[in-house]
Short mmCIF file of C-alpha atoms in Angstrom, two decimals:
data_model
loop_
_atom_site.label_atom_id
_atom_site.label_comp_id
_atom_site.label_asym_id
_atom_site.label_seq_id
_atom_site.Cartn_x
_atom_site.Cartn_y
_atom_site.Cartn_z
CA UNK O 139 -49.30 140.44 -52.29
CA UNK O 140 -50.68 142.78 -49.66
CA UNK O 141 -52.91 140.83 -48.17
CA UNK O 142 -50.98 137.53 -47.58
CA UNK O 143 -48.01 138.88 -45.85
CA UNK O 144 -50.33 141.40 -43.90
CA UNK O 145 -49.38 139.97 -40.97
CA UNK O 146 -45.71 140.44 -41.23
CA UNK O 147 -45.97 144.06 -42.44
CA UNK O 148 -47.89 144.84 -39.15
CA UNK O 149 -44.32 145.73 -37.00
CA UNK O 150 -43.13 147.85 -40.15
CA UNK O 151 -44.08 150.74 -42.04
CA UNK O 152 -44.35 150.11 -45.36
CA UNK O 153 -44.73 152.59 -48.16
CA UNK O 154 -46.64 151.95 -51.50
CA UNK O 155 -45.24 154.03 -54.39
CA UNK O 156 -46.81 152.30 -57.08
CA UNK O 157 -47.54 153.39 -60.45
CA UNK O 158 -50.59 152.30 -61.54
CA UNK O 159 -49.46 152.59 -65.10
CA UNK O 160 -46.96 150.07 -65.22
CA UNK O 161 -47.29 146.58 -66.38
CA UNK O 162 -45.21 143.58 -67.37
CA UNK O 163 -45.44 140.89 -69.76
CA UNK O 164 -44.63 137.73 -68.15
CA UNK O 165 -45.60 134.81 -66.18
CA UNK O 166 -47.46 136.20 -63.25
CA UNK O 167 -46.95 133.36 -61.04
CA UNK O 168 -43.21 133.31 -61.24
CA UNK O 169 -43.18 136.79 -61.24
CA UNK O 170 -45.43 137.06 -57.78
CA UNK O 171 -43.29 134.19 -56.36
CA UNK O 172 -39.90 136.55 -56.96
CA UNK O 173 -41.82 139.94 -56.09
CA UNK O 174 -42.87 138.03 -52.69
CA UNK O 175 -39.44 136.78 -52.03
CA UNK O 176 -37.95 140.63 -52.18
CA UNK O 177 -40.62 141.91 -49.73
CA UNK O 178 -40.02 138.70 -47.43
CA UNK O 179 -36.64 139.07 -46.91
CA UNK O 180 -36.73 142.76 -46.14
CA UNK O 181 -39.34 142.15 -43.69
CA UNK O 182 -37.38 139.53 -42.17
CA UNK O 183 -34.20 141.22 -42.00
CA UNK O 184 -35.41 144.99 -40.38
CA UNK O 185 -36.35 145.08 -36.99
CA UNK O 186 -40.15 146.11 -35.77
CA UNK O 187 -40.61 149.98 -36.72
CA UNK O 188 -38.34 149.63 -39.06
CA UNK O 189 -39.37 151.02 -42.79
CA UNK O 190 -39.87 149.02 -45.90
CA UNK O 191 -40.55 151.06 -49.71
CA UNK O 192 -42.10 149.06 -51.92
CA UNK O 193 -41.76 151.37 -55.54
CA UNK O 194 -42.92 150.23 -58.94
CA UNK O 195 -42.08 153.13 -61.25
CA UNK O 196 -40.28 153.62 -64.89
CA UNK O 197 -36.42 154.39 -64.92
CA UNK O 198 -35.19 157.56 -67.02
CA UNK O 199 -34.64 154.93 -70.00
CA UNK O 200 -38.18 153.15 -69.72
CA UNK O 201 -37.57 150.35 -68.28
CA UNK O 202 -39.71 149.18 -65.83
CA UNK O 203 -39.07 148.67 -61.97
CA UNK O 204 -39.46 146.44 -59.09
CA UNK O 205 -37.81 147.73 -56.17
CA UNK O 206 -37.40 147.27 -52.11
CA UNK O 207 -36.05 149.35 -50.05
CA UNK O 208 -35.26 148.29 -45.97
CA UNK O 209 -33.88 150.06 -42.97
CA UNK O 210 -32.92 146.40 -41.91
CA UNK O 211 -29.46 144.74 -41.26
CA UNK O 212 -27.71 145.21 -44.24
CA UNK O 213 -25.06 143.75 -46.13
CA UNK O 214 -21.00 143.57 -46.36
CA UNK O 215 -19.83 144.14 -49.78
CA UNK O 216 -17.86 140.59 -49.52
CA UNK O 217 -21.57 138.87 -49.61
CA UNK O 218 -23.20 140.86 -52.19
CA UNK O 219 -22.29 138.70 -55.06
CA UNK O 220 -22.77 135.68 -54.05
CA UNK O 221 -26.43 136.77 -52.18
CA UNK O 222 -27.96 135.03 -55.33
CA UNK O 223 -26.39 131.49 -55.05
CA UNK O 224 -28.06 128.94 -53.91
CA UNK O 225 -28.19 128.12 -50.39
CA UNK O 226 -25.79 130.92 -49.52
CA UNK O 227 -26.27 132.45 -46.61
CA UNK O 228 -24.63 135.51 -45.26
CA UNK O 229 -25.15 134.61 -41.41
CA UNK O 230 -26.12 130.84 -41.10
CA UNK O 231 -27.77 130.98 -37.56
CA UNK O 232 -29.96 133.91 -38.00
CA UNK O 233 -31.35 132.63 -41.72
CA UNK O 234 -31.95 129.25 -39.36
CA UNK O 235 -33.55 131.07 -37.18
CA UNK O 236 -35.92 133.26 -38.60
CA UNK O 237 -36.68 130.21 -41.56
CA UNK O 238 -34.96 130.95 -44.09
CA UNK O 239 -33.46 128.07 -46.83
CA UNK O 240 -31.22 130.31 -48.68
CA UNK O 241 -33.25 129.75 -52.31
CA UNK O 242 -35.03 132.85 -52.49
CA UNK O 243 -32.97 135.06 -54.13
CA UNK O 244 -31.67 132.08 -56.15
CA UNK O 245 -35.31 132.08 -57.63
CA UNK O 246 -35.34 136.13 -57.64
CA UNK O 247 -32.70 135.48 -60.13
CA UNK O 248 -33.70 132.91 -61.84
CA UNK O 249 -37.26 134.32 -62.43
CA UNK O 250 -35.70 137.57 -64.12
CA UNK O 251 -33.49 136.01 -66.22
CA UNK O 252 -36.62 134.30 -68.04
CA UNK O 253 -38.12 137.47 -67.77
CA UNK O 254 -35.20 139.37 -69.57
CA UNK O 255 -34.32 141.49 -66.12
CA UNK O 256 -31.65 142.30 -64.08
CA UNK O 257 -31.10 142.21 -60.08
CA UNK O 258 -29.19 145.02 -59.07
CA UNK O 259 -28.18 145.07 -55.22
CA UNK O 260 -27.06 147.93 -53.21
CA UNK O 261 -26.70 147.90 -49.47
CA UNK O 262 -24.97 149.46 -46.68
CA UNK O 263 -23.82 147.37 -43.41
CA UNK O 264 -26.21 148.49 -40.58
CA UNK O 265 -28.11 150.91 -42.30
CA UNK O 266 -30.06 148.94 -44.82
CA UNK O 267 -31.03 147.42 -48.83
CA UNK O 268 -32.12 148.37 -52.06
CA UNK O 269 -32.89 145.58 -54.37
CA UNK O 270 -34.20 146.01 -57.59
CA UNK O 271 -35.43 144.57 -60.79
CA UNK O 272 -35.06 146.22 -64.28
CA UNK O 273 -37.07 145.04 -67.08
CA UNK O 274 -36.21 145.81 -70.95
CA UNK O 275 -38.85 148.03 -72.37
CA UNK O 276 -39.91 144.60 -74.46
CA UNK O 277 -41.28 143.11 -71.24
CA UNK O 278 -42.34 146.20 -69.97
CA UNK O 279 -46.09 147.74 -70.83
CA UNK O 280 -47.41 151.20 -70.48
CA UNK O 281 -51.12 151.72 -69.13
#
């Protein structure tokens, strides 16, 4: 994942904080595709020098983690709800703009509910997003 959107992370920093001792059961392909999505759309959405955490970690109850973290745009708590929709889009001319279709966080969603997870969004107009994925301890594999 790295490696192909090297060129985007170039304007950011980006912090790792991965644990190497996490693993999930699950169809890697889908599970790239919705991983690559996340990091995508904070890239997109924080301006150059802007910083971007990356974290793969257990929660207190053992569940694993998936999570990005921005400095970038943020959103308003009316469009939080509906981010997952497809073809929503919270500002129509930027999402034009910088090429997005509105379907990624449609698949996000739809790749972690075959996966047994949860999105959870939190975000703060003009200061930035957290979104995350939770999986149950049965999709989740210790190392």
């Amino acid at each position: 994942l790295k490696s192909e959107l090297q060129s985007l992370m170039s304007a950011h920093e980006v912090i790792w904080q991965i644990n190497p001792h996490v693993a999930l059961l699950g169809n890697h392909h889908e599970l790239r595709s919705a991983f690559a999505n996340l990091l995508t759309n904070a890239l997109r959405y924080t301006k150059p020098f802007g910083k971007i955490t990356v974290r793969v970690d257990w929660d207190p109850d053992g569940q694993a983690l998936f999570e990005v973290t921005d400095t970038g745009v943020g959103i308003e708590l009316q469009h939080i709800s509906r981010l997952t929709e497809r073809f929503y889009r919270v500002d129509k001319g930027r999402s034009r703009k910088s090429g997005g279709t509105g379907l990624g966080l449609a698949i996000v969603k739809h790749v972690l509910m075959r996966h047994d997870a949860v999105l959870e969004i939190e975000s703060v107009f003009g200061v930035g997003s957290t979104f995350r994925c939770r999986f149950p301890r049965a999709r989740s594999l210790r190392l």
